[in-house]
Amino acid sequence: MTAVSFLCTVKNGGDLFMETLKSIRNQTFRDFELVVVDDGSTDRTNERIRKFANENRFPVTLVTTKGVGRGRALNLGVEHCKGTYIMIVDDDDPIHPEKARIQHEAGRSNPEYTVLCTRAFTLLNEDEPEWREISETGEDPLDVTDRVYIKNPVIHSSVMIRKEALEAEGAYDETRKSQFDTELWLRLVTNGHRIGQIPYALTAKRAHRNQAFERKKRLAFLTRTTALQLKYLKKAGVPPYYYVFPAAKFAYGLLPRAVRVQLRKSREQV
């Protein structure tokens, strides 16, 4: 059985997606496969994925749809993954060359965690990441399970999740239109699963104006996110003070994009 399955969903990915694929190809850990779901691209994305697959020796599975939506595309990818662990990588987020090795080692050493995420840093527009060399990787993951209810610390592109547990919990909620990852973390934690964070920045979270959060109505997005968080806070029966955090997150999301990006980068430097 393959140790790790990288899973990407994409639609009209362009050059940024190809940079993400190259970062997967450059992994030092080699016991992996790549599953790509092309969800109805109308550009050259499908052709470029096939060319990439032919140029590399690791297994690449391409699933092509006519446009089934993000939730179904993610679950189609999960169904095709053969790895013990699944690493989700969003189509515009490059990853550290040591990401698979470090997370796989941590997963084997810490079986109590269903999900292991990493730290991430913000990458603006088409900038290229400058990865730090990592020589020591012995630190234990930080348990961030309860933080999911307060301010989600899990970047989708940073996660490694045990496939067996993901399938047992029904994988992604296909009835949703957005916040597929946030809903999954909240559901997993509410059902007793634990999430650990590896203290290394192994993912670059790219921020650009073409992202769904920026190009669509931000108020509607924030309203749906807050409603989702309140739903799971109620299910979990958490202390009353937890309900302050969704309001704070809503207010933060209303700040101008430039301010949010600067605040995020300032936190990453601490």
PDB file of C-alpha atoms in Angstrom:
ATOM      1  CA  MET A   1       0.000   0.000   0.000  1.00  0.00           C
ATOM      2  CA  THR A   2       1.182   3.507  -0.750  1.00  0.00           C
ATOM      3  CA  ALA A   3       2.146   5.499   2.331  1.00  0.00           C
ATOM      4  CA  VAL A   4       0.897   8.923   1.215  1.00  0.00           C
ATOM      5  CA  SER A   5      -1.614  10.141  -1.355  1.00  0.00           C
ATOM      6  CA  PHE A   6      -1.383  13.788  -2.381  1.00  0.00           C
ATOM      7  CA  LEU A   7      -4.821  15.034  -3.416  1.00  0.00           C
ATOM      8  CA  CYS A   8      -5.441  18.166  -5.508  1.00  0.00           C
ATOM      9  CA  THR A   9      -8.680  19.437  -6.990  1.00  0.00           C
ATOM     10  CA  VAL A  10      -8.355  22.059  -9.699  1.00  0.00           C
ATOM     11  CA  LYS A  11     -10.350  24.062 -12.216  1.00  0.00           C
ATOM     12  CA  ASN A  12      -8.464  26.244 -14.690  1.00  0.00           C
ATOM     13  CA  GLY A  13      -5.366  26.107 -12.521  1.00  0.00           C
ATOM     14  CA  GLY A  14      -2.893  27.933 -14.750  1.00  0.00           C
ATOM     15  CA  ASP A  15       0.772  28.476 -13.952  1.00  0.00           C
ATOM     16  CA  LEU A  16       0.292  28.633 -10.182  1.00  0.00           C
ATOM     17  CA  PHE A  17      -1.102  25.102 -10.207  1.00  0.00           C
ATOM     18  CA  MET A  18       1.910  23.848 -12.155  1.00  0.00           C
ATOM     19  CA  GLU A  19       4.180  25.365  -9.512  1.00  0.00           C
ATOM     20  CA  THR A  20       2.232  23.438  -6.877  1.00  0.00           C
ATOM     21  CA  LEU A  21       2.666  20.193  -8.844  1.00  0.00           C
ATOM     22  CA  LYS A  22       6.401  20.823  -9.090  1.00  0.00           C
ATOM     23  CA  SER A  23       6.601  21.237  -5.309  1.00  0.00           C
ATOM     24  CA  ILE A  24       4.978  17.808  -4.939  1.00  0.00           C
ATOM     25  CA  ARG A  25       7.419  16.312  -7.431  1.00  0.00           C
ATOM     26  CA  ASN A  26      10.327  17.741  -5.405  1.00  0.00           C
ATOM     27  CA  GLN A  27       9.474  15.833  -2.219  1.00  0.00           C
ATOM     28  CA  THR A  28      12.396  14.017  -0.600  1.00  0.00           C
ATOM     29  CA  PHE A  29       9.994  11.314   0.619  1.00  0.00           C
ATOM     30  CA  ARG A  30       9.235   9.067  -2.347  1.00  0.00           C
ATOM     31  CA  ASP A  31       6.549   6.594  -1.204  1.00  0.00           C
ATOM     32  CA  PHE A  32       3.670   8.652  -2.527  1.00  0.00           C
ATOM     33  CA  GLU A  33       1.145   8.963  -5.332  1.00  0.00           C
ATOM     34  CA  LEU A  34      -0.646  11.995  -6.717  1.00  0.00           C
ATOM     35  CA  VAL A  35      -4.393  12.126  -7.360  1.00  0.00           C
ATOM     36  CA  VAL A  36      -5.687  15.145  -9.305  1.00  0.00           C
ATOM     37  CA  VAL A  37      -9.356  15.873  -9.902  1.00  0.00           C
ATOM     38  CA  ASP A  38      -9.828  18.271 -12.820  1.00  0.00           C
ATOM     39  CA  ASP A  39     -13.293  19.613 -12.087  1.00  0.00           C
ATOM     40  CA  GLY A  40     -14.386  20.906 -15.473  1.00  0.00           C
ATOM     41  CA  SER A  41     -11.432  22.998 -16.627  1.00  0.00           C
ATOM     42  CA  THR A  42     -11.961  24.876 -19.887  1.00  0.00           C
ATOM     43  CA  ASP A  43      -8.308  25.820 -20.420  1.00  0.00           C
ATOM     44  CA  ARG A  44      -5.219  23.610 -20.914  1.00  0.00           C
ATOM     45  CA  THR A  45      -5.182  22.302 -17.332  1.00  0.00           C
ATOM     46  CA  ASN A  46      -6.126  18.725 -18.268  1.00  0.00           C
ATOM     47  CA  GLU A  47      -3.516  18.574 -21.024  1.00  0.00           C
ATOM     48  CA  ARG A  48      -0.828  19.966 -18.735  1.00  0.00           C
ATOM     49  CA  ILE A  49      -1.596  17.425 -16.004  1.00  0.00           C
ATOM     50  CA  ARG A  50      -1.278  14.561 -18.492  1.00  0.00           C
ATOM     51  CA  LYS A  51       2.052  15.923 -19.702  1.00  0.00           C
ATOM     52  CA  PHE A  52       3.261  16.273 -16.103  1.00  0.00           C
ATOM     53  CA  ALA A  53       2.234  12.666 -15.348  1.00  0.00           C
ATOM     54  CA  ASN A  54       4.166  11.361 -18.363  1.00  0.00           C
ATOM     55  CA  GLU A  55       7.297  13.247 -17.305  1.00  0.00           C
ATOM     56  CA  ASN A  56       7.444  11.757 -13.797  1.00  0.00           C
ATOM     57  CA  ARG A  57       7.963   8.263 -12.425  1.00  0.00           C
ATOM     58  CA  PHE A  58       5.644   8.409  -9.415  1.00  0.00           C
ATOM     59  CA  PRO A  59       2.001   7.322  -9.897  1.00  0.00           C
ATOM     60  CA  VAL A  60      -0.378  10.051 -11.052  1.00  0.00           C
ATOM     61  CA  THR A  61      -4.124   9.447 -11.251  1.00  0.00           C
ATOM     62  CA  LEU A  62      -6.175  12.023 -13.165  1.00  0.00           C
ATOM     63  CA  VAL A  63      -9.923  12.133 -12.576  1.00  0.00           C
ATOM     64  CA  THR A  64     -11.802  14.366 -15.020  1.00  0.00           C
ATOM     65  CA  THR A  65     -15.314  15.718 -14.452  1.00  0.00           C
ATOM     66  CA  LYS A  66     -17.596  18.124 -16.290  1.00  0.00           C
ATOM     67  CA  GLY A  67     -17.851  20.266 -13.151  1.00  0.00           C
ATOM     68  CA  VAL A  68     -19.337  18.557 -10.092  1.00  0.00           C
ATOM     69  CA  GLY A  69     -18.359  21.147  -7.483  1.00  0.00           C
ATOM     70  CA  ARG A  70     -15.621  21.242  -4.867  1.00  0.00           C
ATOM     71  CA  GLY A  71     -17.201  18.910  -2.313  1.00  0.00           C
ATOM     72  CA  ARG A  72     -17.884  16.099  -4.781  1.00  0.00           C
ATOM     73  CA  ALA A  73     -14.509  16.630  -6.458  1.00  0.00           C
ATOM     74  CA  LEU A  74     -12.728  16.213  -3.111  1.00  0.00           C
ATOM     75  CA  ASN A  75     -14.636  13.035  -2.344  1.00  0.00           C
ATOM     76  CA  LEU A  76     -13.948  11.620  -5.807  1.00  0.00           C
ATOM     77  CA  GLY A  77     -10.295  12.197  -5.091  1.00  0.00           C
ATOM     78  CA  VAL A  78     -10.540  10.482  -1.700  1.00  0.00           C
ATOM     79  CA  GLU A  79     -12.140   7.471  -3.377  1.00  0.00           C
ATOM     80  CA  HIS A  80      -9.164   7.161  -5.749  1.00  0.00           C
ATOM     81  CA  CYS A  81      -6.489   7.577  -3.064  1.00  0.00           C
ATOM     82  CA  LYS A  82      -4.650   4.372  -2.152  1.00  0.00           C
ATOM     83  CA  GLY A  83      -2.460   5.798   0.600  1.00  0.00           C
ATOM     84  CA  THR A  84      -2.719   5.210   4.331  1.00  0.00           C
ATOM     85  CA  TYR A  85      -2.568   8.985   4.712  1.00  0.00           C
ATOM     86  CA  ILE A  86      -4.046  11.680   2.482  1.00  0.00           C
ATOM     87  CA  MET A  87      -2.341  15.040   2.087  1.00  0.00           C
ATOM     88  CA  ILE A  88      -4.623  17.722   0.696  1.00  0.00           C
ATOM     89  CA  VAL A  89      -2.901  20.436  -1.363  1.00  0.00           C
ATOM     90  CA  ASP A  90      -4.942  23.323  -2.742  1.00  0.00           C
ATOM     91  CA  ASP A  91      -4.108  24.063  -6.353  1.00  0.00           C
ATOM     92  CA  ASP A  92      -2.273  27.358  -5.716  1.00  0.00           C
ATOM     93  CA  ASP A  93      -0.344  26.447  -2.534  1.00  0.00           C
ATOM     94  CA  PRO A  94       3.223  25.118  -2.924  1.00  0.00           C
ATOM     95  CA  ILE A  95       4.696  22.891  -0.204  1.00  0.00           C
ATOM     96  CA  HIS A  96       8.101  22.378   1.445  1.00  0.00           C
ATOM     97  CA  PRO A  97      10.298  19.616  -0.071  1.00  0.00           C
ATOM     98  CA  GLU A  98      10.387  17.876   3.336  1.00  0.00           C
ATOM     99  CA  LYS A  99       6.656  18.091   4.022  1.00  0.00           C
ATOM    100  CA  ALA A 100       5.714  14.494   3.233  1.00  0.00           C
ATOM    101  CA  ARG A 101       8.689  13.038   5.093  1.00  0.00           C
ATOM    102  CA  ILE A 102       8.172  15.086   8.254  1.00  0.00           C
ATOM    103  CA  GLN A 103       4.408  14.589   8.437  1.00  0.00           C
ATOM    104  CA  HIS A 104       4.584  10.883   7.650  1.00  0.00           C
ATOM    105  CA  GLU A 105       7.127  10.344  10.429  1.00  0.00           C
ATOM    106  CA  ALA A 106       4.970  12.341  12.834  1.00  0.00           C
ATOM    107  CA  GLY A 107       1.876  10.364  11.852  1.00  0.00           C
ATOM    108  CA  ARG A 108       3.549   7.045  12.558  1.00  0.00           C
ATOM    109  CA  SER A 109       4.900   8.320  15.894  1.00  0.00           C
ATOM    110  CA  ASN A 110       1.633   9.952  17.029  1.00  0.00           C
ATOM    111  CA  PRO A 111      -1.266   7.632  16.151  1.00  0.00           C
ATOM    112  CA  GLU A 112      -3.567   9.465  18.559  1.00  0.00           C
ATOM    113  CA  TYR A 113      -4.034  12.237  15.978  1.00  0.00           C
ATOM    114  CA  THR A 114      -6.471  11.778  13.101  1.00  0.00           C
ATOM    115  CA  VAL A 115      -5.249  14.976  11.468  1.00  0.00           C
ATOM    116  CA  LEU A 116      -1.751  16.431  11.513  1.00  0.00           C
ATOM    117  CA  CYS A 117      -1.394  19.937  10.127  1.00  0.00           C
ATOM    118  CA  THR A 118       1.675  22.165   9.872  1.00  0.00           C
ATOM    119  CA  ARG A 119       2.322  25.832  10.265  1.00  0.00           C
ATOM    120  CA  ALA A 120       2.057  27.949   7.130  1.00  0.00           C
ATOM    121  CA  PHE A 121       3.195  31.324   5.868  1.00  0.00           C
ATOM    122  CA  THR A 122       1.555  33.781   3.518  1.00  0.00           C
ATOM    123  CA  LEU A 123       2.771  33.937  -0.076  1.00  0.00           C
ATOM    124  CA  LEU A 124       1.560  36.973  -2.010  1.00  0.00           C
ATOM    125  CA  ASN A 125       0.297  36.687  -5.576  1.00  0.00           C
ATOM    126  CA  GLU A 126       2.913  34.973  -7.810  1.00  0.00           C
ATOM    127  CA  ASP A 127       5.841  35.156  -5.384  1.00  0.00           C
ATOM    128  CA  GLU A 128       8.000  32.053  -5.013  1.00  0.00           C
ATOM    129  CA  PRO A 129       8.468  30.550  -1.539  1.00  0.00           C
ATOM    130  CA  GLU A 130      11.804  30.704   0.251  1.00  0.00           C
ATOM    131  CA  TRP A 131      11.932  27.470   2.232  1.00  0.00           C
ATOM    132  CA  ARG A 132      13.923  27.221   5.431  1.00  0.00           C
ATOM    133  CA  GLU A 133      16.193  24.227   5.856  1.00  0.00           C
ATOM    134  CA  ILE A 134      14.907  21.868   8.556  1.00  0.00           C
ATOM    135  CA  SER A 135      17.486  19.663  10.242  1.00  0.00           C
ATOM    136  CA  GLU A 136      15.788  18.767  13.545  1.00  0.00           C
ATOM    137  CA  THR A 137      12.272  17.319  13.461  1.00  0.00           C
ATOM    138  CA  GLY A 138      11.917  15.722  16.883  1.00  0.00           C
ATOM    139  CA  GLU A 139       9.412  18.132  18.433  1.00  0.00           C
ATOM    140  CA  ASP A 140       6.068  16.624  19.406  1.00  0.00           C
ATOM    141  CA  PRO A 141       2.950  17.964  17.673  1.00  0.00           C
ATOM    142  CA  LEU A 142       0.960  20.595  19.539  1.00  0.00           C
ATOM    143  CA  ASP A 143      -2.596  19.498  20.311  1.00  0.00           C
ATOM    144  CA  VAL A 144      -4.827  22.132  18.665  1.00  0.00           C
ATOM    145  CA  THR A 145      -8.053  20.145  18.870  1.00  0.00           C
ATOM    146  CA  ASP A 146     -10.002  22.670  20.971  1.00  0.00           C
ATOM    147  CA  ARG A 147      -8.648  25.631  19.007  1.00  0.00           C
ATOM    148  CA  VAL A 148     -10.810  24.595  16.056  1.00  0.00           C
ATOM    149  CA  TYR A 149     -13.816  25.941  17.977  1.00  0.00           C
ATOM    150  CA  ILE A 150     -12.116  29.288  18.643  1.00  0.00           C
ATOM    151  CA  LYS A 151     -10.100  30.242  15.556  1.00  0.00           C
ATOM    152  CA  ASN A 152      -9.468  27.492  13.057  1.00  0.00           C
ATOM    153  CA  PRO A 153      -5.680  26.844  13.055  1.00  0.00           C
ATOM    154  CA  VAL A 154      -5.834  24.281  10.250  1.00  0.00           C
ATOM    155  CA  ILE A 155      -4.758  25.398   6.775  1.00  0.00           C
ATOM    156  CA  HIS A 156      -6.311  22.973   4.268  1.00  0.00           C
ATOM    157  CA  SER A 157      -3.113  22.611   2.237  1.00  0.00           C
ATOM    158  CA  SER A 158      -1.126  21.736   5.365  1.00  0.00           C
ATOM    159  CA  VAL A 159      -3.057  18.661   6.504  1.00  0.00           C
ATOM    160  CA  MET A 160      -2.304  14.977   6.508  1.00  0.00           C
ATOM    161  CA  ILE A 161      -5.333  12.898   7.476  1.00  0.00           C
ATOM    162  CA  ARG A 162      -5.749   9.189   8.042  1.00  0.00           C
ATOM    163  CA  LYS A 163      -7.812   7.925   5.125  1.00  0.00           C
ATOM    164  CA  GLU A 164      -9.609   5.257   7.146  1.00  0.00           C
ATOM    165  CA  ALA A 165     -10.858   7.825   9.667  1.00  0.00           C
ATOM    166  CA  LEU A 166     -11.827  10.299   6.940  1.00  0.00           C
ATOM    167  CA  GLU A 167     -13.967   7.709   5.163  1.00  0.00           C
ATOM    168  CA  ALA A 168     -15.518   6.527   8.436  1.00  0.00           C
ATOM    169  CA  GLU A 169     -16.727  10.084   9.115  1.00  0.00           C
ATOM    170  CA  GLY A 170     -18.271  10.471   5.662  1.00  0.00           C
ATOM    171  CA  ALA A 171     -15.429  12.561   4.171  1.00  0.00           C
ATOM    172  CA  TYR A 172     -16.424  16.022   2.884  1.00  0.00           C
ATOM    173  CA  ASP A 173     -19.997  17.321   3.079  1.00  0.00           C
ATOM    174  CA  GLU A 174     -21.099  17.545  -0.556  1.00  0.00           C
ATOM    175  CA  THR A 175     -24.271  19.446   0.344  1.00  0.00           C
ATOM    176  CA  ARG A 176     -22.225  22.542   1.170  1.00  0.00           C
ATOM    177  CA  LYS A 177     -21.217  25.290  -1.267  1.00  0.00           C
ATOM    178  CA  SER A 178     -18.156  26.473   0.654  1.00  0.00           C
ATOM    179  CA  GLN A 179     -16.129  25.991   3.870  1.00  0.00           C
ATOM    180  CA  PHE A 180     -15.703  22.274   3.138  1.00  0.00           C
ATOM    181  CA  ASP A 181     -12.526  22.001   5.179  1.00  0.00           C
ATOM    182  CA  THR A 182     -13.746  24.060   8.152  1.00  0.00           C
ATOM    183  CA  GLU A 183     -16.891  21.944   8.433  1.00  0.00           C
ATOM    184  CA  LEU A 184     -14.810  18.755   8.306  1.00  0.00           C
ATOM    185  CA  TRP A 185     -12.469  19.819  11.138  1.00  0.00           C
ATOM    186  CA  LEU A 186     -15.401  20.884  13.316  1.00  0.00           C
ATOM    187  CA  ARG A 187     -17.217  17.592  12.654  1.00  0.00           C
ATOM    188  CA  LEU A 188     -14.144  15.489  13.364  1.00  0.00           C
ATOM    189  CA  VAL A 189     -13.382  17.273  16.632  1.00  0.00           C
ATOM    190  CA  THR A 190     -17.009  17.149  17.774  1.00  0.00           C
ATOM    191  CA  ASN A 191     -16.963  13.378  17.115  1.00  0.00           C
ATOM    192  CA  GLY A 192     -13.912  12.844  19.291  1.00  0.00           C
ATOM    193  CA  HIS A 193     -11.006  13.036  16.843  1.00  0.00           C
ATOM    194  CA  ARG A 194      -7.820  14.922  17.704  1.00  0.00           C
ATOM    195  CA  ILE A 195      -5.812  17.366  15.606  1.00  0.00           C
ATOM    196  CA  GLY A 196      -2.095  18.001  16.067  1.00  0.00           C
ATOM    197  CA  GLN A 197       0.044  20.771  14.613  1.00  0.00           C
ATOM    198  CA  ILE A 198       3.669  20.170  13.633  1.00  0.00           C
ATOM    199  CA  PRO A 199       5.715  23.285  14.551  1.00  0.00           C
ATOM    200  CA  TYR A 200       7.313  23.834  11.152  1.00  0.00           C
ATOM    201  CA  ALA A 201       6.167  26.047   8.263  1.00  0.00           C
ATOM    202  CA  LEU A 202       5.810  23.416   5.539  1.00  0.00           C
ATOM    203  CA  THR A 203       3.051  25.064   3.506  1.00  0.00           C
ATOM    204  CA  ALA A 204       2.887  28.370   1.678  1.00  0.00           C
ATOM    205  CA  LYS A 205      -0.660  29.733   1.687  1.00  0.00           C
ATOM    206  CA  ARG A 206      -0.946  31.908  -1.395  1.00  0.00           C
ATOM    207  CA  ALA A 207      -3.065  35.065  -1.086  1.00  0.00           C
ATOM    208  CA  HIS A 208      -4.357  36.652  -4.277  1.00  0.00           C
ATOM    209  CA  ARG A 209      -7.435  38.474  -5.505  1.00  0.00           C
ATOM    210  CA  ASN A 210      -8.779  35.573  -7.565  1.00  0.00           C
ATOM    211  CA  GLN A 211      -9.553  33.483  -4.493  1.00  0.00           C
ATOM    212  CA  ALA A 212     -13.205  32.771  -3.764  1.00  0.00           C
ATOM    213  CA  PHE A 213     -13.166  34.736  -0.515  1.00  0.00           C
ATOM    214  CA  GLU A 214     -11.905  37.845  -2.268  1.00  0.00           C
ATOM    215  CA  ARG A 215     -13.836  37.780  -5.533  1.00  0.00           C
ATOM    216  CA  LYS A 216     -17.263  36.935  -4.102  1.00  0.00           C
ATOM    217  CA  LYS A 217     -19.417  38.766  -1.572  1.00  0.00           C
ATOM    218  CA  ARG A 218     -17.341  38.708   1.575  1.00  0.00           C
ATOM    219  CA  LEU A 219     -20.284  39.403   3.883  1.00  0.00           C
ATOM    220  CA  ALA A 220     -22.149  36.300   2.696  1.00  0.00           C
ATOM    221  CA  PHE A 221     -19.020  34.192   3.127  1.00  0.00           C
ATOM    222  CA  LEU A 222     -18.481  35.459   6.674  1.00  0.00           C
ATOM    223  CA  THR A 223     -22.128  34.903   7.566  1.00  0.00           C
ATOM    224  CA  ARG A 224     -21.987  31.260   6.447  1.00  0.00           C
ATOM    225  CA  THR A 225     -18.741  30.689   8.317  1.00  0.00           C
ATOM    226  CA  THR A 226     -20.117  32.154  11.539  1.00  0.00           C
ATOM    227  CA  ALA A 227     -23.301  30.091  11.289  1.00  0.00           C
ATOM    228  CA  LEU A 228     -21.237  26.934  10.793  1.00  0.00           C
ATOM    229  CA  GLN A 229     -19.078  27.651  13.828  1.00  0.00           C
ATOM    230  CA  LEU A 230     -22.100  28.413  16.028  1.00  0.00           C
ATOM    231  CA  LYS A 231     -23.750  25.167  14.918  1.00  0.00           C
ATOM    232  CA  TYR A 232     -20.844  23.062  16.124  1.00  0.00           C
ATOM    233  CA  LEU A 233     -20.297  25.076  19.294  1.00  0.00           C
ATOM    234  CA  LYS A 234     -23.854  24.189  20.233  1.00  0.00           C
ATOM    235  CA  LYS A 235     -23.337  20.511  19.375  1.00  0.00           C
ATOM    236  CA  ALA A 236     -20.154  20.335  21.421  1.00  0.00           C
ATOM    237  CA  GLY A 237     -21.694  21.974  24.500  1.00  0.00           C
ATOM    238  CA  VAL A 238     -18.684  24.244  25.079  1.00  0.00           C
ATOM    239  CA  PRO A 239     -18.525  26.954  27.796  1.00  0.00           C
ATOM    240  CA  PRO A 240     -20.399  30.199  27.006  1.00  0.00           C
ATOM    241  CA  TYR A 241     -17.251  32.292  26.509  1.00  0.00           C
ATOM    242  CA  TYR A 242     -16.462  30.319  23.337  1.00  0.00           C
ATOM    243  CA  TYR A 243     -19.284  32.183  21.603  1.00  0.00           C
ATOM    244  CA  VAL A 244     -17.268  35.424  21.695  1.00  0.00           C
ATOM    245  CA  PHE A 245     -14.788  34.096  19.141  1.00  0.00           C
ATOM    246  CA  PRO A 246     -17.129  33.759  16.113  1.00  0.00           C
ATOM    247  CA  ALA A 247     -18.086  37.428  16.542  1.00  0.00           C
ATOM    248  CA  ALA A 248     -14.431  38.477  16.668  1.00  0.00           C
ATOM    249  CA  LYS A 249     -13.620  36.412  13.590  1.00  0.00           C
ATOM    250  CA  PHE A 250     -16.567  37.967  11.728  1.00  0.00           C
ATOM    251  CA  ALA A 251     -15.313  41.476  12.544  1.00  0.00           C
ATOM    252  CA  TYR A 252     -11.768  40.587  11.458  1.00  0.00           C
ATOM    253  CA  GLY A 253     -13.058  39.304   8.110  1.00  0.00           C
ATOM    254  CA  LEU A 254     -14.634  42.681   7.367  1.00  0.00           C
ATOM    255  CA  LEU A 255     -11.258  44.405   7.414  1.00  0.00           C
ATOM    256  CA  PRO A 256      -9.804  45.408   4.008  1.00  0.00           C
ATOM    257  CA  ARG A 257      -7.761  42.697   2.308  1.00  0.00           C
ATOM    258  CA  ALA A 258      -4.492  44.645   2.579  1.00  0.00           C
ATOM    259  CA  VAL A 259      -4.926  45.034   6.331  1.00  0.00           C
ATOM    260  CA  ARG A 260      -5.738  41.348   6.837  1.00  0.00           C
ATOM    261  CA  VAL A 261      -2.708  40.238   4.816  1.00  0.00           C
ATOM    262  CA  GLN A 262      -0.392  42.549   6.759  1.00  0.00           C
ATOM    263  CA  LEU A 263      -1.757  41.368  10.114  1.00  0.00           C
ATOM    264  CA  ARG A 264      -1.346  37.749   9.031  1.00  0.00           C
ATOM    265  CA  LYS A 265       2.243  38.260   7.972  1.00  0.00           C
ATOM    266  CA  SER A 266       2.993  40.082  11.241  1.00  0.00           C
ATOM    267  CA  ARG A 267       1.724  37.091  13.248  1.00  0.00           C
ATOM    268  CA  GLU A 268       3.826  34.698  11.180  1.00  0.00           C
ATOM    269  CA  GLN A 269       6.977  36.625  12.095  1.00  0.00           C
ATOM    270  CA  VAL A 270       6.378  36.290  15.831  1.00  0.00           C
TER     271      VAL A 270
END
